[in-house]
Amino acid sequence: MTGKRLLREEKESLAGLRSLVEVYEEVAAARMQKVRGAVLISRMYLEEMLAVFGRVREAYKKKGFSGLAKNGRQVAVFLSANSGLFGDIVDRTFDKFAQFIKESDCDAVVVGKLGVRMMADRGVNKLYNYYDFPDDNVDPESFLLIMRYLLQFEKIVVFYGKFGSILTQNPVMTAVSGENLEVAVTGEKIEYIFEPTIEEIAKIFEGQIMTSLFEQTLHESQLAKFASRLLNLDKSWENIGKRLTVVDREEVRLRRKTRNRKQLSTISGMSLWWRGGV
């Protein structure tokens, strides 16, 4: 009876856990769809802005566009998470980030509570600035706070998970400081008139490009994390289903064993009765 009760309790527990996983899957799928839309919108906006900036820079190459005051240093930014259940994408991204700051002379920034825990647990001996940030949206105040700090650096390198497909999310490193942007300029050359000055316009363009690129990495990171969570939850759902199958088989085996024992007991009783009658 103990074995039967334990199997029944495990089955009930697994059924409840599977229902919980299904709910989490629905939430993760909804959030992934929401973030995916934001990623596509941000991409389109960035491509259009880069096209304009490319034409302006081509027209005034000799004058230069470095309008923002920089400190001459580079900073590495790790986009982690505030919660778990995101599979291994955050861990793999952290490995890439940790290796970079170990080998490079740079400042470091960690975004998300999970990143702080990783820095401590894995013994990374590096001072860093921490910023809290939600997992499922881009909070305007938090975003401006981070950008205010990052815009002072000559080079900004961001480490984050990038969405490839539901089955594939990869850790990537992207420079969002604009120094490597090369936009092909074709067609008729256009002369621009700048007001108030080209330096002021360059400053605005530089700031907008870096801000937009960084915002894009945030959206990409969120999309990859929720896709990874969805994949992880789906695997958990499959494993729970497999375990339920094992428990069902064990229940059948136990019922057969109990039935056989009763049959043997009945046969033994009949045998004793027959012998006594003789």
Short mmCIF file of N, CA and C in Angstrom, two decimals, residues 23-168:
data_model
loop_
_atom_site.label_atom_id
_atom_site.label_comp_id
_atom_site.label_asym_id
_atom_site.label_seq_id
_atom_site.Cartn_x
_atom_site.Cartn_y
_atom_site.Cartn_z
N VAL A 23 1.57 26.82 -18.12
CA VAL A 23 1.26 28.24 -17.89
C VAL A 23 2.49 29.10 -18.20
N TYR A 24 3.65 28.68 -17.68
CA TYR A 24 4.89 29.43 -17.94
C TYR A 24 5.21 29.47 -19.44
N GLU A 25 4.93 28.37 -20.13
CA GLU A 25 5.16 28.34 -21.58
C GLU A 25 4.31 29.37 -22.30
N GLU A 26 3.04 29.45 -21.91
CA GLU A 26 2.14 30.42 -22.54
C GLU A 26 2.62 31.86 -22.30
N VAL A 27 3.05 32.13 -21.06
CA VAL A 27 3.54 33.47 -20.73
C VAL A 27 4.82 33.79 -21.52
N ALA A 28 5.74 32.82 -21.57
CA ALA A 28 7.01 33.02 -22.29
C ALA A 28 6.76 33.24 -23.78
N ALA A 29 5.82 32.48 -24.35
CA ALA A 29 5.51 32.63 -25.77
C ALA A 29 4.91 34.00 -26.06
N ALA A 30 4.01 34.46 -25.18
CA ALA A 30 3.39 35.77 -25.37
C ALA A 30 4.43 36.89 -25.28
N ARG A 31 5.33 36.78 -24.30
CA ARG A 31 6.37 37.80 -24.15
C ARG A 31 7.35 37.78 -25.31
N MET A 32 7.66 36.58 -25.80
CA MET A 32 8.58 36.47 -26.93
C MET A 32 7.98 37.14 -28.17
N GLN A 33 6.70 36.93 -28.41
CA GLN A 33 6.04 37.56 -29.55
C GLN A 33 6.04 39.08 -29.42
N LYS A 34 5.83 39.55 -28.20
CA LYS A 34 5.83 41.00 -27.95
C LYS A 34 7.21 41.59 -28.21
N VAL A 35 8.25 40.94 -27.71
CA VAL A 35 9.62 41.44 -27.88
C VAL A 35 10.06 41.34 -29.33
N ARG A 36 9.64 40.27 -30.02
CA ARG A 36 10.01 40.10 -31.42
C ARG A 36 9.53 41.28 -32.26
N GLY A 37 8.31 41.73 -31.99
CA GLY A 37 7.79 42.89 -32.71
C GLY A 37 8.63 44.13 -32.46
N ALA A 38 9.05 44.32 -31.19
CA ALA A 38 9.88 45.47 -30.85
C ALA A 38 11.23 45.40 -31.55
N VAL A 39 11.78 44.21 -31.67
CA VAL A 39 13.07 44.03 -32.34
C VAL A 39 12.96 44.43 -33.80
N LEU A 40 11.92 43.98 -34.47
CA LEU A 40 11.75 44.30 -35.90
C LEU A 40 11.53 45.79 -36.12
N ILE A 41 10.73 46.41 -35.25
CA ILE A 41 10.49 47.85 -35.37
C ILE A 41 11.79 48.63 -35.17
N SER A 42 12.54 48.24 -34.16
CA SER A 42 13.81 48.91 -33.87
C SER A 42 14.79 48.74 -35.01
N ARG A 43 14.81 47.55 -35.61
CA ARG A 43 15.70 47.30 -36.75
C ARG A 43 15.38 48.23 -37.91
N MET A 44 14.11 48.34 -38.23
CA MET A 44 13.70 49.18 -39.35
C MET A 44 14.08 50.64 -39.11
N TYR A 45 13.84 51.11 -37.90
CA TYR A 45 14.18 52.50 -37.57
C TYR A 45 15.68 52.73 -37.69
N LEU A 46 16.46 51.79 -37.17
CA LEU A 46 17.91 51.93 -37.18
C LEU A 46 18.45 51.93 -38.61
N GLU A 47 17.92 51.06 -39.45
CA GLU A 47 18.39 51.00 -40.84
C GLU A 47 18.12 52.32 -41.57
N GLU A 48 16.97 52.91 -41.33
CA GLU A 48 16.64 54.18 -41.97
C GLU A 48 17.55 55.31 -41.47
N MET A 49 17.80 55.33 -40.17
CA MET A 49 18.65 56.37 -39.61
C MET A 49 20.10 56.22 -40.09
N LEU A 50 20.57 54.98 -40.19
CA LEU A 50 21.92 54.73 -40.67
C LEU A 50 22.08 55.18 -42.12
N ALA A 51 21.03 55.00 -42.92
CA ALA A 51 21.10 55.41 -44.32
C ALA A 51 21.29 56.93 -44.42
N VAL A 52 20.56 57.68 -43.60
CA VAL A 52 20.70 59.14 -43.60
C VAL A 52 22.08 59.54 -43.10
N PHE A 53 22.51 58.92 -42.02
CA PHE A 53 23.82 59.24 -41.45
C PHE A 53 24.95 58.92 -42.43
N GLY A 54 24.79 57.82 -43.17
CA GLY A 54 25.80 57.45 -44.16
C GLY A 54 25.94 58.50 -45.24
N ARG A 55 24.85 59.04 -45.72
CA ARG A 55 24.89 60.09 -46.75
C ARG A 55 25.53 61.37 -46.21
N VAL A 56 25.15 61.72 -44.99
CA VAL A 56 25.71 62.93 -44.38
C VAL A 56 27.21 62.79 -44.18
N ARG A 57 27.64 61.65 -43.69
CA ARG A 57 29.07 61.43 -43.43
C ARG A 57 29.85 61.38 -44.74
N GLU A 58 29.27 60.79 -45.78
CA GLU A 58 29.93 60.73 -47.08
C GLU A 58 30.11 62.13 -47.66
N ALA A 59 29.12 62.97 -47.47
CA ALA A 59 29.18 64.32 -48.02
C ALA A 59 30.20 65.20 -47.30
N TYR A 60 30.47 64.88 -46.01
CA TYR A 60 31.37 65.75 -45.24
C TYR A 60 32.47 64.95 -44.53
N LYS A 61 33.10 64.03 -45.26
CA LYS A 61 34.15 63.20 -44.69
C LYS A 61 35.29 64.04 -44.10
N LYS A 62 35.68 65.06 -44.81
CA LYS A 62 36.85 65.83 -44.41
C LYS A 62 36.62 66.61 -43.11
N LYS A 63 35.38 66.89 -42.79
CA LYS A 63 35.10 67.69 -41.59
C LYS A 63 34.99 66.84 -40.33
N GLY A 64 34.70 65.56 -40.47
CA GLY A 64 34.62 64.68 -39.30
C GLY A 64 33.31 64.85 -38.55
N PHE A 65 32.95 63.80 -37.78
CA PHE A 65 31.66 63.81 -37.09
C PHE A 65 31.77 63.48 -35.60
N SER A 66 32.94 63.63 -35.04
CA SER A 66 33.10 63.29 -33.64
C SER A 66 32.67 64.46 -32.77
N GLY A 67 31.39 64.52 -32.50
CA GLY A 67 30.86 65.65 -31.76
C GLY A 67 30.70 65.41 -30.28
N LEU A 68 30.73 64.12 -29.84
CA LEU A 68 30.54 63.80 -28.44
C LEU A 68 31.88 63.78 -27.71
N ALA A 69 31.89 64.31 -26.49
CA ALA A 69 33.11 64.28 -25.67
C ALA A 69 33.32 62.86 -25.15
N LYS A 70 34.48 62.28 -25.41
CA LYS A 70 34.78 60.90 -25.01
C LYS A 70 35.94 60.88 -24.02
N ASN A 71 36.01 59.81 -23.20
CA ASN A 71 37.09 59.68 -22.23
C ASN A 71 38.25 58.82 -22.74
N GLY A 72 38.15 58.33 -23.98
CA GLY A 72 39.24 57.56 -24.56
C GLY A 72 39.30 56.11 -24.13
N ARG A 73 38.35 55.65 -23.31
CA ARG A 73 38.35 54.27 -22.82
C ARG A 73 37.23 53.46 -23.47
N GLN A 74 37.32 52.13 -23.27
CA GLN A 74 36.24 51.26 -23.75
C GLN A 74 35.55 50.61 -22.55
N VAL A 75 34.31 50.25 -22.73
CA VAL A 75 33.53 49.63 -21.67
C VAL A 75 32.84 48.38 -22.23
N ALA A 76 32.84 47.32 -21.42
CA ALA A 76 32.17 46.07 -21.79
C ALA A 76 30.89 45.94 -20.97
N VAL A 77 29.78 45.69 -21.63
CA VAL A 77 28.47 45.62 -20.98
C VAL A 77 27.91 44.20 -21.10
N PHE A 78 27.55 43.61 -19.96
CA PHE A 78 26.95 42.27 -19.94
C PHE A 78 25.46 42.38 -19.65
N LEU A 79 24.64 41.98 -20.62
CA LEU A 79 23.19 41.97 -20.44
C LEU A 79 22.78 40.61 -19.91
N SER A 80 22.50 40.53 -18.60
CA SER A 80 22.13 39.25 -18.00
C SER A 80 20.61 39.17 -17.84
N ALA A 81 20.13 38.91 -16.65
CA ALA A 81 18.69 38.79 -16.41
C ALA A 81 18.43 39.02 -14.93
N ASN A 82 17.17 39.23 -14.59
CA ASN A 82 16.79 39.38 -13.19
C ASN A 82 16.24 38.10 -12.60
N SER A 83 15.83 37.17 -13.44
CA SER A 83 15.25 35.91 -12.97
C SER A 83 15.88 34.74 -13.72
N GLY A 84 15.50 33.52 -13.31
CA GLY A 84 16.07 32.33 -13.93
C GLY A 84 15.17 31.73 -15.00
N LEU A 85 15.35 30.45 -15.23
CA LEU A 85 14.59 29.68 -16.22
C LEU A 85 14.79 30.19 -17.65
N PHE A 86 15.99 30.72 -17.92
CA PHE A 86 16.29 31.17 -19.28
C PHE A 86 17.24 30.22 -20.00
N GLY A 87 17.33 28.99 -19.52
CA GLY A 87 18.22 28.03 -20.17
C GLY A 87 19.67 28.41 -19.95
N ASP A 88 20.52 28.09 -20.92
CA ASP A 88 21.96 28.33 -20.75
C ASP A 88 22.46 29.55 -21.50
N ILE A 89 21.58 30.31 -22.14
CA ILE A 89 22.04 31.44 -22.96
C ILE A 89 22.72 32.51 -22.11
N VAL A 90 22.23 32.76 -20.90
CA VAL A 90 22.85 33.76 -20.03
C VAL A 90 24.23 33.30 -19.58
N ASP A 91 24.35 32.01 -19.25
CA ASP A 91 25.65 31.46 -18.83
C ASP A 91 26.68 31.54 -19.95
N ARG A 92 26.28 31.18 -21.15
CA ARG A 92 27.21 31.20 -22.28
C ARG A 92 27.63 32.63 -22.63
N THR A 93 26.70 33.56 -22.48
CA THR A 93 27.03 34.96 -22.73
C THR A 93 28.00 35.48 -21.68
N PHE A 94 27.78 35.07 -20.43
CA PHE A 94 28.68 35.50 -19.35
C PHE A 94 30.10 34.99 -19.58
N ASP A 95 30.23 33.75 -20.03
CA ASP A 95 31.57 33.19 -20.30
C ASP A 95 32.32 34.06 -21.31
N LYS A 96 31.62 34.50 -22.32
CA LYS A 96 32.23 35.35 -23.36
C LYS A 96 32.63 36.71 -22.78
N PHE A 97 31.76 37.26 -21.96
CA PHE A 97 32.01 38.55 -21.31
C PHE A 97 33.19 38.46 -20.34
N ALA A 98 33.20 37.42 -19.50
CA ALA A 98 34.26 37.25 -18.51
C ALA A 98 35.63 37.11 -19.16
N GLN A 99 35.68 36.38 -20.27
CA GLN A 99 36.94 36.20 -20.99
C GLN A 99 37.43 37.54 -21.55
N PHE A 100 36.50 38.34 -22.05
CA PHE A 100 36.87 39.63 -22.65
C PHE A 100 37.43 40.59 -21.61
N ILE A 101 36.75 40.74 -20.47
CA ILE A 101 37.23 41.70 -19.47
C ILE A 101 38.50 41.22 -18.79
N LYS A 102 38.74 39.91 -18.85
CA LYS A 102 39.99 39.37 -18.30
C LYS A 102 41.18 39.74 -19.19
N GLU A 103 40.95 39.76 -20.50
CA GLU A 103 42.03 39.99 -21.45
C GLU A 103 42.14 41.44 -21.91
N SER A 104 41.17 42.28 -21.58
CA SER A 104 41.15 43.66 -22.09
C SER A 104 41.25 44.68 -20.97
N ASP A 105 41.82 45.81 -21.30
CA ASP A 105 41.86 46.95 -20.39
C ASP A 105 40.59 47.77 -20.62
N CYS A 106 39.59 47.49 -19.83
CA CYS A 106 38.29 48.15 -20.05
C CYS A 106 37.53 48.28 -18.75
N ASP A 107 36.55 49.16 -18.75
CA ASP A 107 35.60 49.24 -17.65
C ASP A 107 34.52 48.18 -17.90
N ALA A 108 33.77 47.85 -16.86
CA ALA A 108 32.75 46.80 -16.99
C ALA A 108 31.42 47.28 -16.42
N VAL A 109 30.35 46.83 -17.08
CA VAL A 109 28.99 47.13 -16.64
C VAL A 109 28.19 45.83 -16.66
N VAL A 110 27.46 45.57 -15.59
CA VAL A 110 26.59 44.40 -15.51
C VAL A 110 25.15 44.86 -15.39
N VAL A 111 24.31 44.35 -16.27
CA VAL A 111 22.88 44.70 -16.26
C VAL A 111 22.08 43.47 -15.86
N GLY A 112 21.36 43.54 -14.73
CA GLY A 112 20.56 42.41 -14.27
C GLY A 112 21.15 41.73 -13.04
N LYS A 113 20.27 41.33 -12.11
CA LYS A 113 20.69 40.73 -10.84
C LYS A 113 21.44 39.41 -11.02
N LEU A 114 21.07 38.63 -12.02
CA LEU A 114 21.72 37.35 -12.25
C LEU A 114 23.20 37.54 -12.57
N GLY A 115 23.52 38.62 -13.26
CA GLY A 115 24.91 38.91 -13.59
C GLY A 115 25.75 39.19 -12.36
N VAL A 116 25.17 39.88 -11.38
CA VAL A 116 25.88 40.15 -10.13
C VAL A 116 26.21 38.85 -9.42
N ARG A 117 25.24 37.93 -9.39
CA ARG A 117 25.46 36.63 -8.75
C ARG A 117 26.55 35.85 -9.47
N MET A 118 26.55 35.90 -10.79
CA MET A 118 27.57 35.19 -11.57
C MET A 118 28.97 35.75 -11.31
N MET A 119 29.08 37.06 -11.24
CA MET A 119 30.37 37.68 -10.97
C MET A 119 30.93 37.22 -9.63
N ALA A 120 30.05 37.09 -8.64
CA ALA A 120 30.48 36.66 -7.30
C ALA A 120 30.76 35.16 -7.26
N ASP A 121 29.85 34.37 -7.79
CA ASP A 121 29.98 32.91 -7.72
C ASP A 121 31.20 32.40 -8.49
N ARG A 122 31.55 33.04 -9.59
CA ARG A 122 32.64 32.56 -10.43
C ARG A 122 33.95 33.30 -10.19
N GLY A 123 33.95 34.11 -9.15
CA GLY A 123 35.19 34.73 -8.71
C GLY A 123 35.84 35.65 -9.72
N VAL A 124 35.06 36.42 -10.44
CA VAL A 124 35.62 37.37 -11.40
C VAL A 124 36.12 38.60 -10.65
N ASN A 125 37.42 38.79 -10.63
CA ASN A 125 38.03 39.89 -9.88
C ASN A 125 38.09 41.15 -10.74
N LYS A 126 36.97 41.84 -10.81
CA LYS A 126 36.88 43.04 -11.65
C LYS A 126 35.83 43.98 -11.08
N LEU A 127 36.21 45.24 -10.88
CA LEU A 127 35.24 46.23 -10.45
C LEU A 127 34.28 46.53 -11.60
N TYR A 128 33.02 46.73 -11.27
CA TYR A 128 32.04 46.99 -12.33
C TYR A 128 30.91 47.86 -11.80
N ASN A 129 30.22 48.50 -12.71
CA ASN A 129 29.01 49.26 -12.37
C ASN A 129 27.80 48.37 -12.64
N TYR A 130 26.83 48.43 -11.74
CA TYR A 130 25.63 47.59 -11.89
C TYR A 130 24.41 48.46 -12.17
N TYR A 131 23.57 47.96 -13.08
CA TYR A 131 22.28 48.61 -13.38
C TYR A 131 21.18 47.56 -13.39
N ASP A 132 20.10 47.88 -12.72
CA ASP A 132 18.93 46.99 -12.73
C ASP A 132 18.13 47.28 -14.00
N PHE A 133 17.51 46.22 -14.53
CA PHE A 133 16.74 46.40 -15.76
C PHE A 133 15.72 45.27 -15.86
N PRO A 134 14.47 45.57 -16.26
CA PRO A 134 13.45 44.52 -16.37
C PRO A 134 13.76 43.52 -17.49
N ASP A 135 13.24 42.31 -17.35
CA ASP A 135 13.49 41.25 -18.34
C ASP A 135 12.58 41.34 -19.55
N ASP A 136 11.43 42.00 -19.41
CA ASP A 136 10.43 41.90 -20.47
C ASP A 136 10.08 43.22 -21.15
N ASN A 137 10.79 44.29 -20.83
CA ASN A 137 10.53 45.56 -21.52
C ASN A 137 11.73 46.49 -21.36
N VAL A 138 11.70 47.61 -22.06
CA VAL A 138 12.76 48.62 -21.94
C VAL A 138 12.20 49.79 -21.14
N ASP A 139 12.59 49.86 -19.88
CA ASP A 139 12.12 50.92 -19.01
C ASP A 139 12.84 52.23 -19.37
N PRO A 140 12.11 53.29 -19.73
CA PRO A 140 12.74 54.54 -20.20
C PRO A 140 13.71 55.15 -19.20
N GLU A 141 13.34 55.19 -17.92
CA GLU A 141 14.21 55.81 -16.92
C GLU A 141 15.50 55.02 -16.74
N SER A 142 15.38 53.70 -16.64
CA SER A 142 16.57 52.85 -16.48
C SER A 142 17.46 52.94 -17.72
N PHE A 143 16.82 52.99 -18.88
CA PHE A 143 17.57 53.06 -20.13
C PHE A 143 18.37 54.36 -20.22
N LEU A 144 17.75 55.49 -19.88
CA LEU A 144 18.45 56.77 -19.93
C LEU A 144 19.59 56.83 -18.92
N LEU A 145 19.38 56.20 -17.77
CA LEU A 145 20.43 56.16 -16.74
C LEU A 145 21.66 55.41 -17.25
N ILE A 146 21.44 54.29 -17.90
CA ILE A 146 22.56 53.51 -18.44
C ILE A 146 23.25 54.28 -19.56
N MET A 147 22.47 54.85 -20.48
CA MET A 147 23.05 55.55 -21.62
C MET A 147 23.84 56.77 -21.19
N ARG A 148 23.39 57.44 -20.15
CA ARG A 148 24.11 58.62 -19.66
C ARG A 148 25.53 58.25 -19.24
N TYR A 149 25.66 57.04 -18.71
CA TYR A 149 26.99 56.57 -18.31
C TYR A 149 27.80 56.08 -19.51
N LEU A 150 27.16 55.34 -20.41
CA LEU A 150 27.89 54.72 -21.52
C LEU A 150 28.39 55.72 -22.56
N LEU A 151 27.66 56.80 -22.78
CA LEU A 151 28.00 57.73 -23.86
C LEU A 151 29.32 58.45 -23.66
N GLN A 152 29.90 58.35 -22.48
CA GLN A 152 31.19 59.01 -22.25
C GLN A 152 32.36 58.18 -22.79
N PHE A 153 32.10 56.91 -23.15
CA PHE A 153 33.19 56.02 -23.56
C PHE A 153 33.44 56.09 -25.06
N GLU A 154 34.71 55.88 -25.40
CA GLU A 154 35.12 55.88 -26.80
C GLU A 154 34.54 54.67 -27.54
N LYS A 155 34.57 53.52 -26.86
CA LYS A 155 34.07 52.29 -27.47
C LYS A 155 33.17 51.55 -26.48
N ILE A 156 32.01 51.15 -26.94
CA ILE A 156 31.04 50.43 -26.11
C ILE A 156 30.80 49.05 -26.72
N VAL A 157 31.17 48.01 -25.98
CA VAL A 157 31.01 46.64 -26.46
C VAL A 157 29.97 45.94 -25.59
N VAL A 158 28.93 45.41 -26.22
CA VAL A 158 27.82 44.79 -25.48
C VAL A 158 27.81 43.29 -25.73
N PHE A 159 27.66 42.53 -24.64
CA PHE A 159 27.57 41.07 -24.71
C PHE A 159 26.13 40.66 -24.37
N TYR A 160 25.50 39.92 -25.27
CA TYR A 160 24.10 39.56 -25.08
C TYR A 160 23.77 38.32 -25.90
N GLY A 161 22.63 37.72 -25.60
CA GLY A 161 22.15 36.58 -26.38
C GLY A 161 21.37 37.08 -27.58
N LYS A 162 21.63 36.48 -28.74
CA LYS A 162 20.93 36.91 -29.96
C LYS A 162 20.05 35.78 -30.48
N PHE A 163 18.83 36.13 -30.82
CA PHE A 163 17.84 35.17 -31.31
C PHE A 163 18.17 34.76 -32.73
N GLY A 164 18.29 33.43 -32.94
CA GLY A 164 18.43 32.90 -34.29
C GLY A 164 17.13 32.24 -34.71
N SER A 165 16.63 31.37 -33.84
CA SER A 165 15.34 30.70 -34.03
C SER A 165 14.91 30.20 -32.66
N ILE A 166 13.76 29.54 -32.60
CA ILE A 166 13.31 28.98 -31.33
C ILE A 166 14.35 28.01 -30.78
N LEU A 167 15.04 27.31 -31.66
CA LEU A 167 16.02 26.30 -31.24
C LEU A 167 17.43 26.85 -31.09
N THR A 168 17.68 28.05 -31.56
CA THR A 168 19.05 28.57 -31.57
C THR A 168 19.12 30.00 -31.04
#
